[in-house]
XYZ file of C-alpha atoms in Angstrom:
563
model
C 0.000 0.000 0.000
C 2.821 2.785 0.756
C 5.010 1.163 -2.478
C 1.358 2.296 -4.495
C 0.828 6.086 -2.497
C 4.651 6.306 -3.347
C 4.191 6.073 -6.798
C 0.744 7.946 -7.006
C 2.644 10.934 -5.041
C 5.894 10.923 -7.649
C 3.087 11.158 -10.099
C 1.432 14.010 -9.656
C 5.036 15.681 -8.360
C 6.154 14.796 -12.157
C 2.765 16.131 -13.787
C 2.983 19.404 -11.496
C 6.467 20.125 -12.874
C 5.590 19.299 -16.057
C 2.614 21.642 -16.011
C 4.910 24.440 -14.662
C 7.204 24.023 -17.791
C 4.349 24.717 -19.673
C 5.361 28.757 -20.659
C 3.800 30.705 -23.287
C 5.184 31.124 -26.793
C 3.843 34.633 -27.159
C 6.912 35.276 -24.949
C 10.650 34.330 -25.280
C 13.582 36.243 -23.081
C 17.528 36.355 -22.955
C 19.505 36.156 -19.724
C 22.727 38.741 -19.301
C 25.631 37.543 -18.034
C 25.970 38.558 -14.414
C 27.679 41.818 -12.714
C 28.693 43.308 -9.542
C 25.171 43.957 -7.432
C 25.099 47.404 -5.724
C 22.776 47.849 -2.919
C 20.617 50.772 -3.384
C 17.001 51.779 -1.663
C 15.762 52.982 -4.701
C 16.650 52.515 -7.834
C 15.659 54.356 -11.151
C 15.145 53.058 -15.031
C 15.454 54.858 -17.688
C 15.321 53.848 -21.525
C 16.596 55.571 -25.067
C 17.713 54.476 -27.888
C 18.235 51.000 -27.070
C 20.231 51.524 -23.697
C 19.438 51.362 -20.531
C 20.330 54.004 -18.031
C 20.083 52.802 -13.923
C 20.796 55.245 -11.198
C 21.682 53.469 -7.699
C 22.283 55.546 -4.965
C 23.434 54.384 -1.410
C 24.489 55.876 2.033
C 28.376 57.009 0.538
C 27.921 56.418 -3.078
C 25.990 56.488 -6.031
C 26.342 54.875 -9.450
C 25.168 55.464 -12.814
C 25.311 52.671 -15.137
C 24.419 52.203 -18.947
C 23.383 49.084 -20.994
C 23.430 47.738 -24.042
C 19.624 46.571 -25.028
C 20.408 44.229 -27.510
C 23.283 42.461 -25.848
C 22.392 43.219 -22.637
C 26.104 43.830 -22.061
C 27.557 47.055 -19.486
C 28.253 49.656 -21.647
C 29.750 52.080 -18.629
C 29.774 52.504 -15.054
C 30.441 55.742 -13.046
C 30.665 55.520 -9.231
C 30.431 58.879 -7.340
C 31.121 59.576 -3.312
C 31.227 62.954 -3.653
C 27.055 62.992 -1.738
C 26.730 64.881 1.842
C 27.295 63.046 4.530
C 23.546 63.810 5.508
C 21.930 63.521 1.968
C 18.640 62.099 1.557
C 17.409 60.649 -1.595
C 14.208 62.590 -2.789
C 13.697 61.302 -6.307
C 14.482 61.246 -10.134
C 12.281 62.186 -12.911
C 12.654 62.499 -16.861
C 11.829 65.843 -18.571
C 11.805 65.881 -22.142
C 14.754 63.809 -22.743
C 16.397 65.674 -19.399
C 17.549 63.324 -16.478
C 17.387 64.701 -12.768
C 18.955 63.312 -9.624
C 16.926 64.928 -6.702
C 18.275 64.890 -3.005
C 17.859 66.955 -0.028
C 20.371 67.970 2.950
C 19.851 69.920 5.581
C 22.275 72.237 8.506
C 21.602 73.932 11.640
C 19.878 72.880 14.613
C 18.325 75.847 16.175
C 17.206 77.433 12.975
C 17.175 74.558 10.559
C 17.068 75.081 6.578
C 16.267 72.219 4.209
C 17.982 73.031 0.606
C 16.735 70.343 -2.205
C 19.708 70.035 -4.968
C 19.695 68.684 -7.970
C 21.876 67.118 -10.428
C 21.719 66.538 -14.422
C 22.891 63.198 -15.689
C 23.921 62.999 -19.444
C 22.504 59.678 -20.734
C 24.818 59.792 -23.497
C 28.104 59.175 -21.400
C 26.260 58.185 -17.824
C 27.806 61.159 -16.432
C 26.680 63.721 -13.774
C 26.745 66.917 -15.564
C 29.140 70.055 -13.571
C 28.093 70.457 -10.553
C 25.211 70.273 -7.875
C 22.637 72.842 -7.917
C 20.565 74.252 -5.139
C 16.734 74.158 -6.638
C 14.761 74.928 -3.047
C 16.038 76.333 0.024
C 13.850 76.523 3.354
C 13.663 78.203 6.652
C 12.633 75.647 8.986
C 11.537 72.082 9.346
C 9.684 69.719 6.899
C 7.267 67.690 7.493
C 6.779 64.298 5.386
C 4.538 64.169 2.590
C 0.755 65.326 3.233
C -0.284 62.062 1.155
C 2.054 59.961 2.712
C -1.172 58.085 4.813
C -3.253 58.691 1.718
C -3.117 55.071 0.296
C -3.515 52.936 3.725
C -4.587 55.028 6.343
C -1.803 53.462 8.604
C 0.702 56.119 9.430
C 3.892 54.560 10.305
C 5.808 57.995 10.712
C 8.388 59.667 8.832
C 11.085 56.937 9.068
C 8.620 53.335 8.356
C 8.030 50.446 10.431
C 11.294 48.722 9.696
C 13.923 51.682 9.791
C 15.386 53.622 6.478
C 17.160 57.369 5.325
C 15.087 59.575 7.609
C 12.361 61.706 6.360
C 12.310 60.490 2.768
C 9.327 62.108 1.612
C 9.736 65.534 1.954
C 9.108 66.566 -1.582
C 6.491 65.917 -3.995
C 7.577 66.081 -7.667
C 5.013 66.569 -10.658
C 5.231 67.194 -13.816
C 2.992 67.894 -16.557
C 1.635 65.728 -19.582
C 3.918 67.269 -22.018
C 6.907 67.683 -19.704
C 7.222 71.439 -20.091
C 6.863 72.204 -16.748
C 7.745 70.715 -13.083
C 5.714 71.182 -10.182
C 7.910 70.566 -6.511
C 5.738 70.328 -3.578
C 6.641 70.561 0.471
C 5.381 70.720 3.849
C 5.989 72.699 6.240
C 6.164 70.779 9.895
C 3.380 72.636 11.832
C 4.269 75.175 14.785
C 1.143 73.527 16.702
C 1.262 70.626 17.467
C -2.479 70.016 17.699
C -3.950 69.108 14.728
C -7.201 70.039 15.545
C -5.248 74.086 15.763
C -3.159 73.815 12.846
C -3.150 74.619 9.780
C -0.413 73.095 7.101
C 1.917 75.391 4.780
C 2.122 74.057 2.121
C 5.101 75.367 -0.141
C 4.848 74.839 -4.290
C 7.571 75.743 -6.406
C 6.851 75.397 -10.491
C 9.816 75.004 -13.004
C 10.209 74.881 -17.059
C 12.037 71.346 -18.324
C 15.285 72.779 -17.940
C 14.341 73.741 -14.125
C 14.439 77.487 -14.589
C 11.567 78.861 -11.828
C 7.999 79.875 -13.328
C 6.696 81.343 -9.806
C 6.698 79.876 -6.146
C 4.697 80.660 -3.201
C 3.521 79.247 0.238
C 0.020 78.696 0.881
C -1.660 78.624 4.629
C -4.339 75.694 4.063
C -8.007 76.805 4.411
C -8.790 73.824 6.957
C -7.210 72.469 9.905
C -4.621 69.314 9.717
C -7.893 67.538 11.205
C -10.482 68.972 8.856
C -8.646 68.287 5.199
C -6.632 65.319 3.554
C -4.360 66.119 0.623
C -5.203 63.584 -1.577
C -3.163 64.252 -4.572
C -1.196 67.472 -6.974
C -0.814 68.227 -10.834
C 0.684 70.901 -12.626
C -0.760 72.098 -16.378
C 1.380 72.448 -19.228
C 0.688 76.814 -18.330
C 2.075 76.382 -14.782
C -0.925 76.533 -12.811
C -0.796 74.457 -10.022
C -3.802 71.884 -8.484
C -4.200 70.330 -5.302
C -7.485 67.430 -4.645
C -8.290 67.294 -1.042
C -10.646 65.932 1.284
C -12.711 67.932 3.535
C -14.519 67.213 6.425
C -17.288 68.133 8.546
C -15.655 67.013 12.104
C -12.576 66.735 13.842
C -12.665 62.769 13.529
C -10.427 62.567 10.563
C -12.191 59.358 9.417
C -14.569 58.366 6.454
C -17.989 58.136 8.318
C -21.587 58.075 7.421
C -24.531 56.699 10.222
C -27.331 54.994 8.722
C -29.867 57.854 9.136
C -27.434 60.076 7.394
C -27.965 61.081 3.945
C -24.762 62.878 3.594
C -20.960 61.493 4.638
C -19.181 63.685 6.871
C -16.566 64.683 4.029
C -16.753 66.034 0.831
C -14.025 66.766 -2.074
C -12.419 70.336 -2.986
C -10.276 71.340 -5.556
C -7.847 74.102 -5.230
C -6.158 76.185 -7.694
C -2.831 77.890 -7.306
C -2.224 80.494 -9.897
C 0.880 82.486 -10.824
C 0.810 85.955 -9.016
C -2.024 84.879 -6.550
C -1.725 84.433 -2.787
C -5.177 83.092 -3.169
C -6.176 79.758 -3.366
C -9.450 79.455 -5.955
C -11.648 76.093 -4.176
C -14.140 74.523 -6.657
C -16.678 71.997 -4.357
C -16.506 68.679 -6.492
C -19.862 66.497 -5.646
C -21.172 63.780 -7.629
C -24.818 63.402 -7.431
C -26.034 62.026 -4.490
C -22.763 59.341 -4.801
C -19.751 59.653 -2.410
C -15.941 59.740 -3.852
C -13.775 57.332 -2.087
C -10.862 57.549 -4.041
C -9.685 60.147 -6.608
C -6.871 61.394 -8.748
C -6.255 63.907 -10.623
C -4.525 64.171 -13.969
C -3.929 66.609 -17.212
C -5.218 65.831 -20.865
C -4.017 66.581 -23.865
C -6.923 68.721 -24.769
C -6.440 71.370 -22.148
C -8.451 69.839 -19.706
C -8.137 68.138 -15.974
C -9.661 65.427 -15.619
C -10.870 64.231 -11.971
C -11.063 60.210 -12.031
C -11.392 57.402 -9.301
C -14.563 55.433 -7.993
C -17.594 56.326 -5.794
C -20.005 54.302 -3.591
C -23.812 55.050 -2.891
C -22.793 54.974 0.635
C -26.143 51.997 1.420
C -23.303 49.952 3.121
C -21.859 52.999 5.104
C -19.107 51.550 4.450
C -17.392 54.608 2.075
C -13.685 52.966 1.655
C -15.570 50.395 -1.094
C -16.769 51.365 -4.497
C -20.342 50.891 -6.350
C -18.569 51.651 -9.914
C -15.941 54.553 -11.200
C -16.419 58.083 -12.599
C -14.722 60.692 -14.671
C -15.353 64.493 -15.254
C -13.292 67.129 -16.687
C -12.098 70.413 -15.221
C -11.758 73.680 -17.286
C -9.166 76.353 -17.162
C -11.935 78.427 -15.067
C -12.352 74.855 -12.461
C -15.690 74.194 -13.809
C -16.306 71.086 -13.691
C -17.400 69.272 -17.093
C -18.698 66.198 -18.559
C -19.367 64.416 -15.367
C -19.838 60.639 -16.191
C -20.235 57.187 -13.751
C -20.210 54.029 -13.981
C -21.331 51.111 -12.271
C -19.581 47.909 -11.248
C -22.199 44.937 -12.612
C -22.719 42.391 -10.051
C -21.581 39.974 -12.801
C -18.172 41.444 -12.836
C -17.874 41.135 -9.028
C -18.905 37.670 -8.989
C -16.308 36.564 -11.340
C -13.098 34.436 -9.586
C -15.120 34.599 -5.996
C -16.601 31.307 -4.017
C -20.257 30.008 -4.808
C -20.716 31.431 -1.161
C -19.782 35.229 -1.837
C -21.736 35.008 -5.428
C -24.835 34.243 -3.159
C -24.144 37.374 -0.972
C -23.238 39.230 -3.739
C -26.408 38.569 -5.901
C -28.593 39.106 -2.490
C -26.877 42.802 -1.774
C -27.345 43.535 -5.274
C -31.335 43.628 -4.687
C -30.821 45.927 -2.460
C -28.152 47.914 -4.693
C -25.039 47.386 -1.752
C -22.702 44.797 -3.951
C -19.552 46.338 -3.806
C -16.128 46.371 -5.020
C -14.004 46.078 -1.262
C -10.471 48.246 -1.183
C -10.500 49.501 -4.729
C -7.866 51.669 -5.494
C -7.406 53.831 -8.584
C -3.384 52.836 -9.919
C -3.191 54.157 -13.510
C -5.545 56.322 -16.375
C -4.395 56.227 -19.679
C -5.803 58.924 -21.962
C -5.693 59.056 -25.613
C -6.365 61.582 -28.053
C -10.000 60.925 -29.203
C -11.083 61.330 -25.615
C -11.046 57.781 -24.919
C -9.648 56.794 -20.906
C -8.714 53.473 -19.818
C -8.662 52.821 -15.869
C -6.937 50.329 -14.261
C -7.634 50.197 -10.291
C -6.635 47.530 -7.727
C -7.753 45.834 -4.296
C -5.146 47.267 -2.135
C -4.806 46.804 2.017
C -3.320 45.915 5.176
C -3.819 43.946 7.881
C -3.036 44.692 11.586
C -2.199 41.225 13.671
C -1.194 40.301 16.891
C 0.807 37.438 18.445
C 0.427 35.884 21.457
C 2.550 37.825 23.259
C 1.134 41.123 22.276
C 3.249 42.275 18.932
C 2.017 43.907 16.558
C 2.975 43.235 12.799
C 1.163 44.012 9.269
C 1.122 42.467 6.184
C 0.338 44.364 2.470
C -2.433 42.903 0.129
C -2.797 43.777 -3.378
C -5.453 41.593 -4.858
C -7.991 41.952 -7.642
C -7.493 44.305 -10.379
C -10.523 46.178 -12.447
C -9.465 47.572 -16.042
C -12.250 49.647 -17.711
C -12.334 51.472 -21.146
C -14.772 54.755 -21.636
C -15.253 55.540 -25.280
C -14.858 59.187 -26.734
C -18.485 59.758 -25.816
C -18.229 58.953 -22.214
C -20.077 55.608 -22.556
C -18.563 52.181 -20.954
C -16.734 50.025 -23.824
C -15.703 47.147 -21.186
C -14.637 46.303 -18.198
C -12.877 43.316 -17.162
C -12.190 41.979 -13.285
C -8.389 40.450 -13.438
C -8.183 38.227 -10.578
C -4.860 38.330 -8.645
C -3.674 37.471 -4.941
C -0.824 38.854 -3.344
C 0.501 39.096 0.423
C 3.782 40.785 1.882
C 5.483 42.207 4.333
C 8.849 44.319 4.730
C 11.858 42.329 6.722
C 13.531 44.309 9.377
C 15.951 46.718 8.396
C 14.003 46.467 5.053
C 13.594 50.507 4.039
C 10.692 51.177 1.706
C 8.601 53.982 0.555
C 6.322 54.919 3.368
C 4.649 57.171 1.064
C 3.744 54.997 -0.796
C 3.414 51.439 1.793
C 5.222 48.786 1.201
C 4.921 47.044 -2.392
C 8.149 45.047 -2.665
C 7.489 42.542 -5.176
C 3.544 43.297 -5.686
C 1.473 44.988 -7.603
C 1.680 45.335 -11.576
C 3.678 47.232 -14.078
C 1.646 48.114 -17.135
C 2.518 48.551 -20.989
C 0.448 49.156 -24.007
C 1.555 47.964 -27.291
C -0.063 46.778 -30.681
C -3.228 47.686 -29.726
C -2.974 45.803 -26.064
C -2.925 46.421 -22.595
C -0.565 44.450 -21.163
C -0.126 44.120 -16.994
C 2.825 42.072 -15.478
C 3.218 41.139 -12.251
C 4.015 37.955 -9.804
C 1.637 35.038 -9.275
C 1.469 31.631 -7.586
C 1.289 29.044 -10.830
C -1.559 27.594 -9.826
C -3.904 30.507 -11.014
C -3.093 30.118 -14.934
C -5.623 28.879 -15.705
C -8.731 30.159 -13.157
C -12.082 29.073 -13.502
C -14.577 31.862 -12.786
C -15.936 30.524 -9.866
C -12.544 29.932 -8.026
C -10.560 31.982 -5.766
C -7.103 32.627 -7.085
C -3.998 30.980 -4.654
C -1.900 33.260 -2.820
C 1.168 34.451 -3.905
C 3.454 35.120 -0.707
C 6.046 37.822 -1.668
C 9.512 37.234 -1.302
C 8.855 33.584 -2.735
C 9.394 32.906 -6.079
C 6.786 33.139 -8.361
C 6.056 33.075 -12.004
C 6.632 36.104 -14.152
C 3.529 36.507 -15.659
C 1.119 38.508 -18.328
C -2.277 39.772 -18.605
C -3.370 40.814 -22.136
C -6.330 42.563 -22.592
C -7.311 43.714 -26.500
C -7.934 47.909 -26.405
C -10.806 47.297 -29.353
C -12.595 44.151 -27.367
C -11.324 44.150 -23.939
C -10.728 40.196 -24.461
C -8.290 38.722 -21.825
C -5.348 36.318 -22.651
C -3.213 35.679 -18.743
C 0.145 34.204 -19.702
C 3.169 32.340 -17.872
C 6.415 34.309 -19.597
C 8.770 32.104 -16.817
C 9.857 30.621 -13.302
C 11.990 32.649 -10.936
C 12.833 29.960 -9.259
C 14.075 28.049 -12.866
C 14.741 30.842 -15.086
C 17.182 28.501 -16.988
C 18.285 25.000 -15.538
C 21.744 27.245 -13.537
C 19.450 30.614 -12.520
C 17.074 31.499 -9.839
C 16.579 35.009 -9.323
C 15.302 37.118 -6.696
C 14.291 40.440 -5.646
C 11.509 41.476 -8.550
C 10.427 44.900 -8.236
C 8.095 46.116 -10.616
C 10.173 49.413 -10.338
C 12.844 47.700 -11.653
C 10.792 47.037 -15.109
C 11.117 49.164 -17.768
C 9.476 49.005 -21.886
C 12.486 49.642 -23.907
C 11.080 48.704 -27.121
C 7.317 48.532 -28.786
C 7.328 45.101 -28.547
C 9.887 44.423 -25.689
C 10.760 45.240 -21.996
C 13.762 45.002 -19.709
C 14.074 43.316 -15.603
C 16.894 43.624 -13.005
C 16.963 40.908 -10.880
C 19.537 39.586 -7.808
C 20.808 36.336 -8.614
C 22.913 36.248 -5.448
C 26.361 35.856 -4.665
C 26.492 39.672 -5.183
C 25.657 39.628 -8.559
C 22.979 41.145 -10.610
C 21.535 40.001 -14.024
C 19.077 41.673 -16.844
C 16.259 39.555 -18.349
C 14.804 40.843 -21.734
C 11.712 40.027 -22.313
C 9.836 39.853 -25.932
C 6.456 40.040 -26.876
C 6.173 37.824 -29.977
C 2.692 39.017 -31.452
């Protein structure tokens, strides 16, 4: 009897590594040859003309180094030291085809002054170019980032749970949808320290591509710390600035709405910051007799903000989930324009759920309260005949507690829901993308607070050929989901499979793909350490991955799109 469970159990162990070999053909990918690893917080990506340009910088050093695409050989390396002692890395953006290194240092200790400096890299060489230049320099102390506890609503202070550089989020950097201009954003750490007495300052400084100043000012919020949320900034391609923000009615700070209540006690404000003003120009943004949940803000091509994100009808008081999305557009004068929404159909949120939640789902749906739970806009794509494509996904944490009283988190992004609107406002498709993912940061792990920890989550998205195209992580198991299953877990940190959803722009039909195994890249290669800020398209057809292979070594993997 154990001779015959012996063989049944090397039989399905054969057939389960069999099916993992099983990879798709749309895909193929080359392997670099490894090279010296260099530890780095943050990294950046950048891609021209069929190089590669990576910016690592550390607590003594920094190094710029440039690859070859099409070998995937190193074409230079440049290691600096030359950083203050006390730098802190702030960021690095592209500006029509100019490269910025941002980083902040500060002196004094009675009267403290914050100076952001900037440096210009040449991508042709992978040099620095002359000398560092002081952009922003400020009288007093800086707070982190007013969205910093935006996308959770866990604030683990300036520094994270697990350690890291300091205040690392002092700057906000935004720039517009044709580049031309650069918006730099700061807060000022409050002189009160009640929040229910204080108001923020919050500084904006506005810059053409080549960072020569357009105007600055500091603006005294119109609400208390406890009153407003800053929920997120843009900048226009004229240099006037935007800020979304969340107002509410009480001092509770919280997303609340009784059941007798017809009204939430928040509502959503946009302000205007324009060029020779002091004054800050508040439009009231309400949709219907729906409550916003989530919102971003973004520039067109045709002049126009537009405000996008998802809303709920508030029947489950529960205002952090969302009923369906919406869109409207904002005018030069903040009127607000062509105000569309969306619902979420019940048959969309039933898809890759248990018989069990398809019951409750179809039962709250009588009563109109089937929801999406934890939706979170991520990108908006917006093309020139009006058309917008949204991509949001289930993002949250978890608080637990051991036995002997510690308390730990762990990082969820889940479910992801694409939607198209056609030129005339009107829902093409939308398309529920099932996904599971779990994580936490190890001690001594730094990460972007501002942003909570992602590590290996989440998705990076391309479009190409007339397809959307999101790649992330998963467990192998979910390849090929059934509608009425729940997808496995994939446990960050742990391998995974490189993988690919393809969704058609014209149908919104969805292909899911294996591209390969981290653990068994080739028969020799593991690889660890995926980022999806470490992907980056460098071709139509074609994109680029820096992975740790170990034994303080690095490698590239390019990865093709065959159709």
């Amino acid at each position: 009897m154990k001779k015959a469970y012996l063989l049944l159990c090397t039989c399905l162990f054969l057939l389960t590594l069999n099916a993992q070999k099983e990879l798709s053909p749309d895909y193929s990918f080359n392997v670099s040859e490894p090279y010296q690893v260099y530890d780095a917080a943050k990294k950046f990506y950048f891609s021209k003309n069929k190089q590669v340009l990576t910016v690592k910088p550390w607590k003594k050093y920094l190094v710029i180094q440039k690859f070859d695409v099409e070998g995937l050989g190193i074409i230079s390396e440049k290691k600096y030291e030359d950083l203050p002692d006390n730098y802190v890395v702030e960021g690095m953006i592209e500006l029509q085809d100019k490269y910025y290194f941002f980083y902040s240092s500060w002196s004094g200790k009675k009267t403290k002054h914050e100076r952001l400096y900037y440096r210009e890299i040449n991508f042709e060489t992978g040099e620095f170019i002359g000398e560092p230049i002081k952009l922003i320099d400020i009288s007093g102390k800086l707070a982190g980032s007013p969205m910093a506890t935006y996308t959770t609503g866990v604030n683990f202070g300036a520094m994270g749970m697990f350690g890291g550089f300091g205040v690392t989020d002092k700057f906000d950097f935004i720039t517009s949808y044709d580049e031309s201009k650069l918006m730099v954003q700061y807060r000022k750490k409050p002189e009160v320290k009640r929040d229910t007495k204080s108001y923020d300052i919050i500084g904006v400084n506005v810059y053409d591509f080549t960072l020569n100043p357009v105007w600055s000012n500091e603006y005294k919020m119109p609400y208390t710390e406890r009153r407003m949320n800053l929920l997120d900034f843009a900048v226009d391609s004229e240099g006037h600035g935007y800020m979304l923000s969340k107002v509410f009615h009480d001092d509770s700070n919280k997303d609340k709405k009784k059941k007798k209540d017809k009204d939430a006690n928040y509502h959503m404000e946009l302000f205007r910051l324009l060029d020779g003003s002091d004054n800050i120009e508040i439009t009231k943004i309400v949709l219907d007799d729906k409550f916003i949940n989530g919102i971003s803000l973004f520039e067109s091509s045709d002049d126009f903000m537009i405000c996008a994100g998802f809303y709920t009808n508030g029947l489950n008081n529960r205002l952090a989930n969302s009923d369906g999305l919406f869109t409207f557009k904002i005018d030069k004068n903040g009127e607000l324009v062509e105000k569309k929404s969306h619902e979420i159909p019940v048959e969309v949120l039933n898809q890759y759920v248990s018989d069990r939640t398809k019951k409750k789902n179809n039962k709250k749906d009588e009563k109109d309260k089937a929801e999406f739970i934890n939706l979170q806009l991520r990108d908006l794509i917006i093309y020139n005949d009006g058309s917008l494509v949204l991509i949001g996904e289930q993002t949250f944490v978890v608080q637990h507690r051991t036995s002997s009283g510690r308390i730990y988190y762990t990082f969820h992004n889940n479910d992801m829901l694409i939607s198209k609107i056609d030129p005339n406002g009107d829902l093409a498709w939308m398309k529920k993308l099932p996904k599971r993912q779990s994580g936490a940061p190890k001690m001594g792990q730094v990460y972007d607070t501002s942003k909570t920890y992602q590590g290996g989550m989440s998705y990076s998205y391309f479009y190409t050929n007339g397809n959307h195209y999101l790649v992330y992580l998963d467990n192998v198991k979910n390849i090929d989901l059934p509608l009425n299953k729940i997808p496995a877990k994939h446990s960050d940190g742990h391998g995974g499979y490189l993988t690919a959803y393809k969704i058609n722009d014209a149908t919104g039909d969805v292909e899911k793909d294996n591209i390969f195994d981290t653990r068994n890249v080739t028969k020799k290669l593991e690889v660890h350490q995926f980022s999806n800020n470490r992907v980056i398209k460098t071709a139509e057809n074609e994109f680029v991955i820096e992975f740790y292979k170990k034994k303080k070594e690095d490698v590239l993997i390019k990865v093709k799109i065959n159709q």
